[in-house]
Coordinates of C-alpha atoms in Angstrom, one line a residue:
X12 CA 1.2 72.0 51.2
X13 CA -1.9 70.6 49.7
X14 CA -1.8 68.1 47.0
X15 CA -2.7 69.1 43.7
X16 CA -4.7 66.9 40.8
X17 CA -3.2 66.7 37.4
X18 CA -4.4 65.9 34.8
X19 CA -2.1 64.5 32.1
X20 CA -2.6 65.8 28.1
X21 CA -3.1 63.8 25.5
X22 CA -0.2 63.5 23.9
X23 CA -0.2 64.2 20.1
X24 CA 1.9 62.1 17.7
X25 CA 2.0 62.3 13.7
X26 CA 1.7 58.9 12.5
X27 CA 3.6 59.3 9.7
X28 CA 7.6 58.2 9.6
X29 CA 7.5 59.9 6.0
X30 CA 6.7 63.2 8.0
X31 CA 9.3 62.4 10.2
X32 CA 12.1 61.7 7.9
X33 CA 11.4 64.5 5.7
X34 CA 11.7 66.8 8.9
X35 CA 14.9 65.0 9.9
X36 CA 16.3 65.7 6.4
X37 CA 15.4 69.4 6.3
X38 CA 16.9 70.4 9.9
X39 CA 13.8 70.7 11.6
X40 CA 13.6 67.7 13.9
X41 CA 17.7 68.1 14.8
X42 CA 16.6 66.0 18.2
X43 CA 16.4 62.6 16.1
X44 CA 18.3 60.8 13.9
X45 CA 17.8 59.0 10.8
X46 CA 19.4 55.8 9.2
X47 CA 19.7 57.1 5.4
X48 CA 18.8 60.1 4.1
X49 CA 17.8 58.7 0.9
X50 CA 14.7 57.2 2.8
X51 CA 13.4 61.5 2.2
X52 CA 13.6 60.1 -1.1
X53 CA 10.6 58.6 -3.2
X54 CA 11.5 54.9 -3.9
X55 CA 10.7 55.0 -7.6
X56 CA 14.6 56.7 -7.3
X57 CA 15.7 53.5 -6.8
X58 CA 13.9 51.0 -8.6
X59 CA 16.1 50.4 -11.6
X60 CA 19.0 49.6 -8.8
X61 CA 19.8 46.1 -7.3
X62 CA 19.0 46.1 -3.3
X63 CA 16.2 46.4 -1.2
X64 CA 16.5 50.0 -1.0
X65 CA 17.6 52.6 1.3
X66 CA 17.7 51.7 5.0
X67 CA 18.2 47.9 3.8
X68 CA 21.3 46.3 5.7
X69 CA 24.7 46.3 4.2
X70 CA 25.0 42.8 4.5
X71 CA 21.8 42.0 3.0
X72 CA 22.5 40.8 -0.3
X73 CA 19.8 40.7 -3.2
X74 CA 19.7 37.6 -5.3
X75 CA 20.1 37.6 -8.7
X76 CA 17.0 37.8 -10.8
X77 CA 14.9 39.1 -7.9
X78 CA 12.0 41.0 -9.3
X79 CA 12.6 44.6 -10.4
X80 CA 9.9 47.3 -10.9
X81 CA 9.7 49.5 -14.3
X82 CA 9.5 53.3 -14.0
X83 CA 6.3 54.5 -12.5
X84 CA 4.5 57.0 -14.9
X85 CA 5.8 60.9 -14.6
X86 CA 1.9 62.0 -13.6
X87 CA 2.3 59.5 -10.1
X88 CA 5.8 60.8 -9.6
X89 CA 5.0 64.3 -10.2
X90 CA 1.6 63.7 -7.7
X91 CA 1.2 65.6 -4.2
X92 CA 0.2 63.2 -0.9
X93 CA -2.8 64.9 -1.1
X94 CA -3.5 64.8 -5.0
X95 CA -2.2 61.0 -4.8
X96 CA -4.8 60.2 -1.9
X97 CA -7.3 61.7 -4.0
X98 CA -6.8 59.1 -6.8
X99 CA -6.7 56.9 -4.9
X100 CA -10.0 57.2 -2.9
X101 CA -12.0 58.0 -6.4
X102 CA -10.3 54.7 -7.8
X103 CA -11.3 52.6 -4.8
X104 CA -14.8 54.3 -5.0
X105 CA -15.3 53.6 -8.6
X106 CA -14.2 49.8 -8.1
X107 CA -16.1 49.2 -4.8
X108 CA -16.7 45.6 -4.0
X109 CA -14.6 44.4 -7.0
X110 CA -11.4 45.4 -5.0
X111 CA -9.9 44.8 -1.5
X112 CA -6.8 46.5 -0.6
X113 CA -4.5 45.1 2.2
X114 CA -2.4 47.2 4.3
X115 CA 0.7 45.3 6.5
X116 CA 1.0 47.0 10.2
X117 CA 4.4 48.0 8.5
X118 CA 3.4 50.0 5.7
X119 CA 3.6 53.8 5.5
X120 CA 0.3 55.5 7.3
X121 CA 0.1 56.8 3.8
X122 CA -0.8 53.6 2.0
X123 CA -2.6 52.1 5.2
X124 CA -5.1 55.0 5.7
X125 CA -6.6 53.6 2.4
X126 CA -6.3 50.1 3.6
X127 CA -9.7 47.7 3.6
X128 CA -8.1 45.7 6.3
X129 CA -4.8 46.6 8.3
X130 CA -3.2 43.5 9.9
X131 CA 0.1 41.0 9.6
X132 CA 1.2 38.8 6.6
X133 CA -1.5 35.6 7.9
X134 CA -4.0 37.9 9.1
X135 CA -4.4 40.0 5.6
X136 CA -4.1 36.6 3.7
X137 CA -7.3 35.4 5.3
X138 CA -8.9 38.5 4.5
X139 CA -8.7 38.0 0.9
X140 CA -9.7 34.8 1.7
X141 CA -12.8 35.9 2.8
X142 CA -13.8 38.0 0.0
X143 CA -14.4 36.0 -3.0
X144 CA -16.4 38.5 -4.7
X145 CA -13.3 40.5 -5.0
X146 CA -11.5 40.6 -8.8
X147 CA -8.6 41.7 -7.4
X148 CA -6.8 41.8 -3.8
X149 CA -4.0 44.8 -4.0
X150 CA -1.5 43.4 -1.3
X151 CA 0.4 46.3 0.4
X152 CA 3.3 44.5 1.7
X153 CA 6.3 42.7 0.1
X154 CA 6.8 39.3 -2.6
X155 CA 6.3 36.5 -0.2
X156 CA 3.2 37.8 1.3
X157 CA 1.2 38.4 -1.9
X158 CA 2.3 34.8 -2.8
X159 CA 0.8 33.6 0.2
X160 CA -2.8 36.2 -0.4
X161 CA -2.5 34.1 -4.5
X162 CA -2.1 30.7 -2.4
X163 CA -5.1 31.4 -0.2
X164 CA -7.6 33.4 -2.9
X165 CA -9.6 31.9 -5.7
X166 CA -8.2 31.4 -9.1
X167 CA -10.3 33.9 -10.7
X168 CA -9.2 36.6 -8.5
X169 CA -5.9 38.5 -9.1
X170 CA -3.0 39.6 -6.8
X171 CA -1.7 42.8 -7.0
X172 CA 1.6 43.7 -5.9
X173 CA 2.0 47.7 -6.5
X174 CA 5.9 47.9 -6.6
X175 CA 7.8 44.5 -7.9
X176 CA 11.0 46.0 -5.7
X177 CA 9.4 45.2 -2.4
X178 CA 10.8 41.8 -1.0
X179 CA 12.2 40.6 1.7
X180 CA 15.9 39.8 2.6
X181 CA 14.9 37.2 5.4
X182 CA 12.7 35.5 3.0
X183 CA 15.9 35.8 0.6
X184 CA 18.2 33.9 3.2
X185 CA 16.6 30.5 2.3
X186 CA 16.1 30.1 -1.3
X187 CA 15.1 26.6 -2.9
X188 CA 18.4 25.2 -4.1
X189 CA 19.8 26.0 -0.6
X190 CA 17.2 24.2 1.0
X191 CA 17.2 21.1 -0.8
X192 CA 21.0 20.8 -0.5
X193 CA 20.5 21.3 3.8
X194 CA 17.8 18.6 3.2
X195 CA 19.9 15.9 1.1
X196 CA 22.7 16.5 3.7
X197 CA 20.4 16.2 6.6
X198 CA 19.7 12.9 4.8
X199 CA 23.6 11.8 4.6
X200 CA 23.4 11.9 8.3
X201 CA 19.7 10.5 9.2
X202 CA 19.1 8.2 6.5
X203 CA 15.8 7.8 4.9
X204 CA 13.8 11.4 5.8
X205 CA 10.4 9.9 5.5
X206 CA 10.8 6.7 7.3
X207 CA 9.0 6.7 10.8
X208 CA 10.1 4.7 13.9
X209 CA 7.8 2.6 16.3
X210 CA 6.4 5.9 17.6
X211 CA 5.5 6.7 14.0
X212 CA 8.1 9.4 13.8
X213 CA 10.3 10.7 11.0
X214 CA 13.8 12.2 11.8
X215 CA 12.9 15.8 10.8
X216 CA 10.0 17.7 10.4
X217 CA 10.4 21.0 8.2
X218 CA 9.0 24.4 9.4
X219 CA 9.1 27.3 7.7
X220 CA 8.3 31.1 8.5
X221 CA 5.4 32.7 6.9
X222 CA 7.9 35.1 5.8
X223 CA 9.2 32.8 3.2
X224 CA 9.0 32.1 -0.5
X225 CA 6.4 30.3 -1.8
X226 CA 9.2 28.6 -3.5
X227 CA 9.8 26.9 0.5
X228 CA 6.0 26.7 1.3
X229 CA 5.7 24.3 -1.7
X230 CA 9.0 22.0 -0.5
X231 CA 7.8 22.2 3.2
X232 CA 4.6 20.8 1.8
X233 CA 5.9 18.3 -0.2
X234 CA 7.8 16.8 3.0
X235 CA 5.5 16.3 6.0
X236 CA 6.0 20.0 7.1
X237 CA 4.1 23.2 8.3
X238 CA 3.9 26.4 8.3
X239 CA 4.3 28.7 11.1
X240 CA 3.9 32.7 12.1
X241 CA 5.0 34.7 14.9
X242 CA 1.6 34.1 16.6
X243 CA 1.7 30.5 16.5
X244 CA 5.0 29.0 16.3
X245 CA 4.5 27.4 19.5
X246 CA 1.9 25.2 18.6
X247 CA 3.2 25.0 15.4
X248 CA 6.5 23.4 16.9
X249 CA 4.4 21.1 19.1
X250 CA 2.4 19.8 16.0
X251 CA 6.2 18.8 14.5
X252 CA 7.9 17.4 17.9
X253 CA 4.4 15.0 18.0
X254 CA 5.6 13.7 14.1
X255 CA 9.5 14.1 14.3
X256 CA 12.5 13.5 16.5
X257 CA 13.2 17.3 15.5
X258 CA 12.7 20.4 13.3
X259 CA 14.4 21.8 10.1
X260 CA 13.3 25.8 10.8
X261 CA 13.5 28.3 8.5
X262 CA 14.2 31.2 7.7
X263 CA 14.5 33.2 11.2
X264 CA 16.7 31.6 13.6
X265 CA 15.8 34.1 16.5
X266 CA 11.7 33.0 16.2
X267 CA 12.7 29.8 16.4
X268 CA 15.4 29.7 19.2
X269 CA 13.1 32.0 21.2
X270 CA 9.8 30.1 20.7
X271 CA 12.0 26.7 21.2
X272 CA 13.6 28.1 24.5
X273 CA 10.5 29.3 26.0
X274 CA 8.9 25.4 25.5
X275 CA 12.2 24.4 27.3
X276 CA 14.8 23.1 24.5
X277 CA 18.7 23.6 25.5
X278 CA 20.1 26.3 23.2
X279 CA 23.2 23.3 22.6
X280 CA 20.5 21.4 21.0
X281 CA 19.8 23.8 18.6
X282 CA 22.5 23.8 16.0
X283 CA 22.8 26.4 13.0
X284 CA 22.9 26.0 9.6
X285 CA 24.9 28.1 7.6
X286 CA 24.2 27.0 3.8
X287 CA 27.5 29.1 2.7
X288 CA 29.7 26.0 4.9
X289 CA 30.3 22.6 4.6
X290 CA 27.3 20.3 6.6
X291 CA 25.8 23.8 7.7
X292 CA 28.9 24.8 9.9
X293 CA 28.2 22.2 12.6
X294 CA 29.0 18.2 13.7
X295 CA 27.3 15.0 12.8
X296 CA 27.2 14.8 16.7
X297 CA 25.8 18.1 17.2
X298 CA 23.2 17.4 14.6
X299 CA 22.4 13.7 16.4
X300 CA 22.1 15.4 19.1
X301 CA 19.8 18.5 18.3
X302 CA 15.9 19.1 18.2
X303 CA 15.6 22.4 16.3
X304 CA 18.2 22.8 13.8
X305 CA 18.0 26.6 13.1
X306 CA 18.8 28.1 10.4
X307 CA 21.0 30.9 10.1
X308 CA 18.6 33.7 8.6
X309 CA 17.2 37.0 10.6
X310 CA 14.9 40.1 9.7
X311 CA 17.5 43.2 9.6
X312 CA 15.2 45.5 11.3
X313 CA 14.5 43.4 14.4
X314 CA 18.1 42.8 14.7
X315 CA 18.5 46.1 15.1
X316 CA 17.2 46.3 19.0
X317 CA 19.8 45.5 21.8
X318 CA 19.8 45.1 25.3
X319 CA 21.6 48.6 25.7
X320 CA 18.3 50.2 24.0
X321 CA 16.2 48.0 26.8
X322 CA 18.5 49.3 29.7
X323 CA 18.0 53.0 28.1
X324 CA 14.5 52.7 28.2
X325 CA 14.4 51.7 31.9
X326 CA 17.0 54.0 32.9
X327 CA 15.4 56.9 31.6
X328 CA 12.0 55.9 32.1
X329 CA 11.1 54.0 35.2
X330 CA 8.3 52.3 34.9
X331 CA 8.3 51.3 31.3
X332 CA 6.8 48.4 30.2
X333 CA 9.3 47.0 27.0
X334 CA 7.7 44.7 24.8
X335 CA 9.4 43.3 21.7
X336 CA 8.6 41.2 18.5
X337 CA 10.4 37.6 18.6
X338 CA 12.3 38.2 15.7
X339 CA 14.6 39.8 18.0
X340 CA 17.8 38.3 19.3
X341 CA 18.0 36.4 22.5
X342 CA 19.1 38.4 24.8
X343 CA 16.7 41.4 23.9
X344 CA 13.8 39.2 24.4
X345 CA 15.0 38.2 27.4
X346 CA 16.0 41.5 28.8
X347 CA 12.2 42.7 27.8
X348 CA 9.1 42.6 29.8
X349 CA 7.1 40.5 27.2
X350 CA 7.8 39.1 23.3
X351 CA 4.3 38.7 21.0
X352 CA 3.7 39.1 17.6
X353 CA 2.9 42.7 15.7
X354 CA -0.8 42.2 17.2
X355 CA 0.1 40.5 20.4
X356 CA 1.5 44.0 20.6
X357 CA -1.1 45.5 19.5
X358 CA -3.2 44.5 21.8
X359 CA -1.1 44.6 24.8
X360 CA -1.2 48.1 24.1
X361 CA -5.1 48.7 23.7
X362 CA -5.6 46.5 26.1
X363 CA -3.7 48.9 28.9
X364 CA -6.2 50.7 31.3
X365 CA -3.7 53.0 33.0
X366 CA -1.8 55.5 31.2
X367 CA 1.4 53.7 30.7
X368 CA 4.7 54.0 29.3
X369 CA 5.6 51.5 26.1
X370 CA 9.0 50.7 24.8
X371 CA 8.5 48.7 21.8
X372 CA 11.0 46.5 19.7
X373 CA 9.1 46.3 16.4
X374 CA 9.6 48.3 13.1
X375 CA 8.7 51.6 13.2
X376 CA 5.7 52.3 11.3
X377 CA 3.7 50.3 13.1
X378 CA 5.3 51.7 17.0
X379 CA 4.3 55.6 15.4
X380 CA 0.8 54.6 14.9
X381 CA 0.1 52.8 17.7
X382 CA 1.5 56.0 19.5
X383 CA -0.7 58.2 17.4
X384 CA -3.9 56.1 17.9
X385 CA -3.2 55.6 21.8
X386 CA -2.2 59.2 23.3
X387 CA -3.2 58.2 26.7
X388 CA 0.1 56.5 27.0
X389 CA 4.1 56.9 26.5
X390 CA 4.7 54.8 23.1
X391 CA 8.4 54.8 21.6
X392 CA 10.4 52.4 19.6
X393 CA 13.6 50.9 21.5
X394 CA 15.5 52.0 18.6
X395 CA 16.1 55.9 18.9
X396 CA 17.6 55.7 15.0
X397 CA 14.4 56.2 12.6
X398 CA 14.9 53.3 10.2
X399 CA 11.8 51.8 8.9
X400 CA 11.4 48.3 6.9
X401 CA 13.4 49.1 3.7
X402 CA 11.2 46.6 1.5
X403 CA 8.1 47.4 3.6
X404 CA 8.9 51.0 2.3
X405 CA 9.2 50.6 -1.6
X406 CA 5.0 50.5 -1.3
X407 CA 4.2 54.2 -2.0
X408 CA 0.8 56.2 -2.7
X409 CA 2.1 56.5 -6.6
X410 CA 2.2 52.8 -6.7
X411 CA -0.9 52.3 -4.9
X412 CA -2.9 55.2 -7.1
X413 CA -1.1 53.5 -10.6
X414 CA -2.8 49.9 -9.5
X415 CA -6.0 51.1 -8.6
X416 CA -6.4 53.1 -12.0
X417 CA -5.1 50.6 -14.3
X418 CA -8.1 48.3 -12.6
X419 CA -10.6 51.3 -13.3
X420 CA -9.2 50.8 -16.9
X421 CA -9.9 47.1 -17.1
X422 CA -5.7 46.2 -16.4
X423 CA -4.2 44.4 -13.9
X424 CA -1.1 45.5 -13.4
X425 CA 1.8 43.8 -11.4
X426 CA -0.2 40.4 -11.1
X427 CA 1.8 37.6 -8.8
X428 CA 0.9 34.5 -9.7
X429 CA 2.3 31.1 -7.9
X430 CA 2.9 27.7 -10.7
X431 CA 0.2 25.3 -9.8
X432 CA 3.2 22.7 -9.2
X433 CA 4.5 25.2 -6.4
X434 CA 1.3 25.7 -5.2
X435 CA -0.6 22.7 -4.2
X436 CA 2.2 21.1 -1.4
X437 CA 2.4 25.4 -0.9
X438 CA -1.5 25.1 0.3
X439 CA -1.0 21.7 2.0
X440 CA 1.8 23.7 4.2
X441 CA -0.8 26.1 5.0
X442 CA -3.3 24.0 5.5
X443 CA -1.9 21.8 7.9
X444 CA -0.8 25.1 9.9
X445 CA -4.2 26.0 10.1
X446 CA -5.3 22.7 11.5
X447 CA -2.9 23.0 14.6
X448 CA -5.2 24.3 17.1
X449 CA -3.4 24.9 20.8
X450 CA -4.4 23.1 23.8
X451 CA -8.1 24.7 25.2
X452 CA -7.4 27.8 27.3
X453 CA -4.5 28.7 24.9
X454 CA -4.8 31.5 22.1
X455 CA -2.1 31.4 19.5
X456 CA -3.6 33.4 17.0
X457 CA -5.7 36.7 16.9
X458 CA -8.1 37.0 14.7
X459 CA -7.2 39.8 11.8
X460 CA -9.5 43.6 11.8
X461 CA -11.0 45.4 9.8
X462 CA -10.3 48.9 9.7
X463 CA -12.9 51.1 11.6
X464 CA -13.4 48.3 13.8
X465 CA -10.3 48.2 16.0
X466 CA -7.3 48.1 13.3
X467 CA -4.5 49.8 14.3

């Protein structure tokens, strides 16, 4: 018998998780599940109610006094996709160069198809960095990251957030007062924080998460510390072991026991801290003892993945090349192939030559249209359960259109503004980050894309 040449179809893939769900609710996609069925929903349902909205974690608990959203006008409600993208593209078009409009990689395809630039928290920050002609920068993403886009811009420019509701519950787990209490106790048991040894070395060193408040980018700041992203906290950690016996990190406990494991630190030297228990829930000794005191904080939708999903994938489809973000537990980054940032995967999938098979551990929006925009290979999300970024999610094309007119109108709507007093030691956090450049031959960070030119 004579072998036969195939030639393998593109395979083609909505981008769209709102498609998907909607389809899910209706019957018509019986084959997958999803998390909520209020996600079919429009999020403007739930904007008068405390949470982060449907999909969010049971345990995640809202603060009180977190920002809510008023009622979106009945004309945006009452919109079509299509009429709402419409608006939206007029609006842009009628603005042009006074407005940029950032999409995160886990925003809806319907907000990011009108995004100037498409990329993560750090990435998109710069980009408003980089366009001071711009009166306003409309930030598609949640709280913490249009605090950061108002740290980084110039004073004259405002930062638009278009739904209030869209936060983040790992930013949440470390608030201010929490912080300051860990830091005072950390205190009790190292004496003077700022005083340096022969080596000219304090005890600890701070590092926060970009996803954090500006709130902790401002105390990080004020006390010798840095901040960090999932694209750099390696260098980022070396910067802080060269001026501290060991690190305070914050919020995400898996980024920083994974990036901390990887450079070689035991996992018994890297104590948690629960703020809900007495001296963090550990031991004097374990603390005299540690180098990266983790605390105990975690982004619900990478804790989602498991190492069962990464033994499915393989079982079923031999071959696969799993990658995950390192948000993710432990033991799913070390059951995958590789760990990397939203554009370390990214790239690792554009980067492929051969038709390949991708299992990826990262929130779904972003997995969808990476399959959509790649249909030369297998793309999937580990998690078979369709259960995007609940915050991530509150951003909708109503929103989007409402901003974008009230701008046309002269009105800046939904402004986030950081207090100078927060915001200086906030920039000296990020400053310092971005003068942590790894050792030659080693890239931390990719450069953010615009969108036409290789965005995802």
């Amino acid at each position: 018998m004579s072998a036969v040449n195939v030639t393998l179809q593109p395979r083609s893939v909505d981008p769209s998780v709102d498609h998907e769900i909607q389809a899910i609710v209706a019957g018509t996609l019986r084959e997958t599940e999803v998390c909520t069925t209020d996600l079919a929903a429009a999020p403007w349902n739930f904007d008068s109610r405390p949470g982060y909205g449907p999909g969010s974690s049971m345990g995640d608990v809202i603060p009180v006094g977190s920002p809510r959203q008023g009622e979106l006008p009945q004309e945006y409600r009452e919109a079509s996709e299509d009429e709402l993208a419409e608006r939206i593209r007029a609006a842009k078009e009628t603005l042009g160069d006074r407005v940029v409009v950032l999409g995160h990689f886990y925003q809806r395809q319907e907000v990011v198809r009108h995004a100037d630039y498409v990329g993560d928290s750090f990435q998109l920050a710069n980009a408003a960095k980089s366009h001071p002609e711009a009166e306003a920068i409309v930030f598609c993403g949640v709280h913490f990251m249009a605090e950061t886009a108002d740290l980084l811009s110039g004073p004259d420019q405002a930062v638009i957030l278009p739904n209030l509701a869209a936060g983040c519950s790992m930013a949440d787990m470390a608030s201010i007062d929490e912080v300051e209490e860990c830091w005072e106790q950390l205190a009790e048991v190292y004496g003077d924080m700022s005083a340096q040894d022969a080596d000219g070395r304090v005890p600890v060193i701070p590092v926060t998460y970009m996803n954090s408040s500006a709130a902790i980018k401002g105390f990080v700041g004020r006390n010798g510390g840095i901040v960090c992203t999932s694209s750099n906290a390696r260098t980022v950690l070396e910067w802080a072991f060269e001026r501290g016996h060991r690190v305070l990190f914050f919020p995400d406990q898996h980024l920083g026991r994974n990036t901390a494991k990887a450079m070689g630190v035991p996992l018994e030297r890297m104590p948690m801290w629960n703020p809900r228990r007495a001296l963090g829930g550990t031991t004097v000794e374990a603390l005299a003892d540690a180098r990266v005191i983790l605390w105990h904080g975690f982004c619900s939708v990478h804790r989602r993945f498991s190492v069962a999903q990464v033994e499915k994938a393989r079982a079923e489809h031999p071959g696969v090349r799993v990658i995950v973000h390192p948000e993710c537990p432990m033991e799913v980054v070390d059951a995958a192939d590789e760990s990397g940032s939203t554009d370390y995967i990214r790239r690792a999938i554009e980067g492929a030559t051969e038709p390949t098979t991708f299992a990826i551990g990262t929130e779904v929006n972003l997995v969808q249209r990476l399959a959509a925009a790649n249909p030369q290979h297998t793309i999937f999300c580990l998690d078979p359960v369709v259960c995007p970024c609940s915050t991530m999610y509150r951003i909708h094309p109503g929103y989007l259109a409402w901003v974008l007119e009230g701008l046309v109108r002269g009105e800046v709507l939904n402004r986030i503004t950081v207090p100078s007093s927060v915001a200086e030691p906030a920039r000296l956090a990020l400053e310092r980050m971005l003068a942590a450049k790894p050792p030659a031959g080693r890239v931390d960070v990719a450069a953010g894309s615009r969108v036409g030119e290789g965005a995802s």
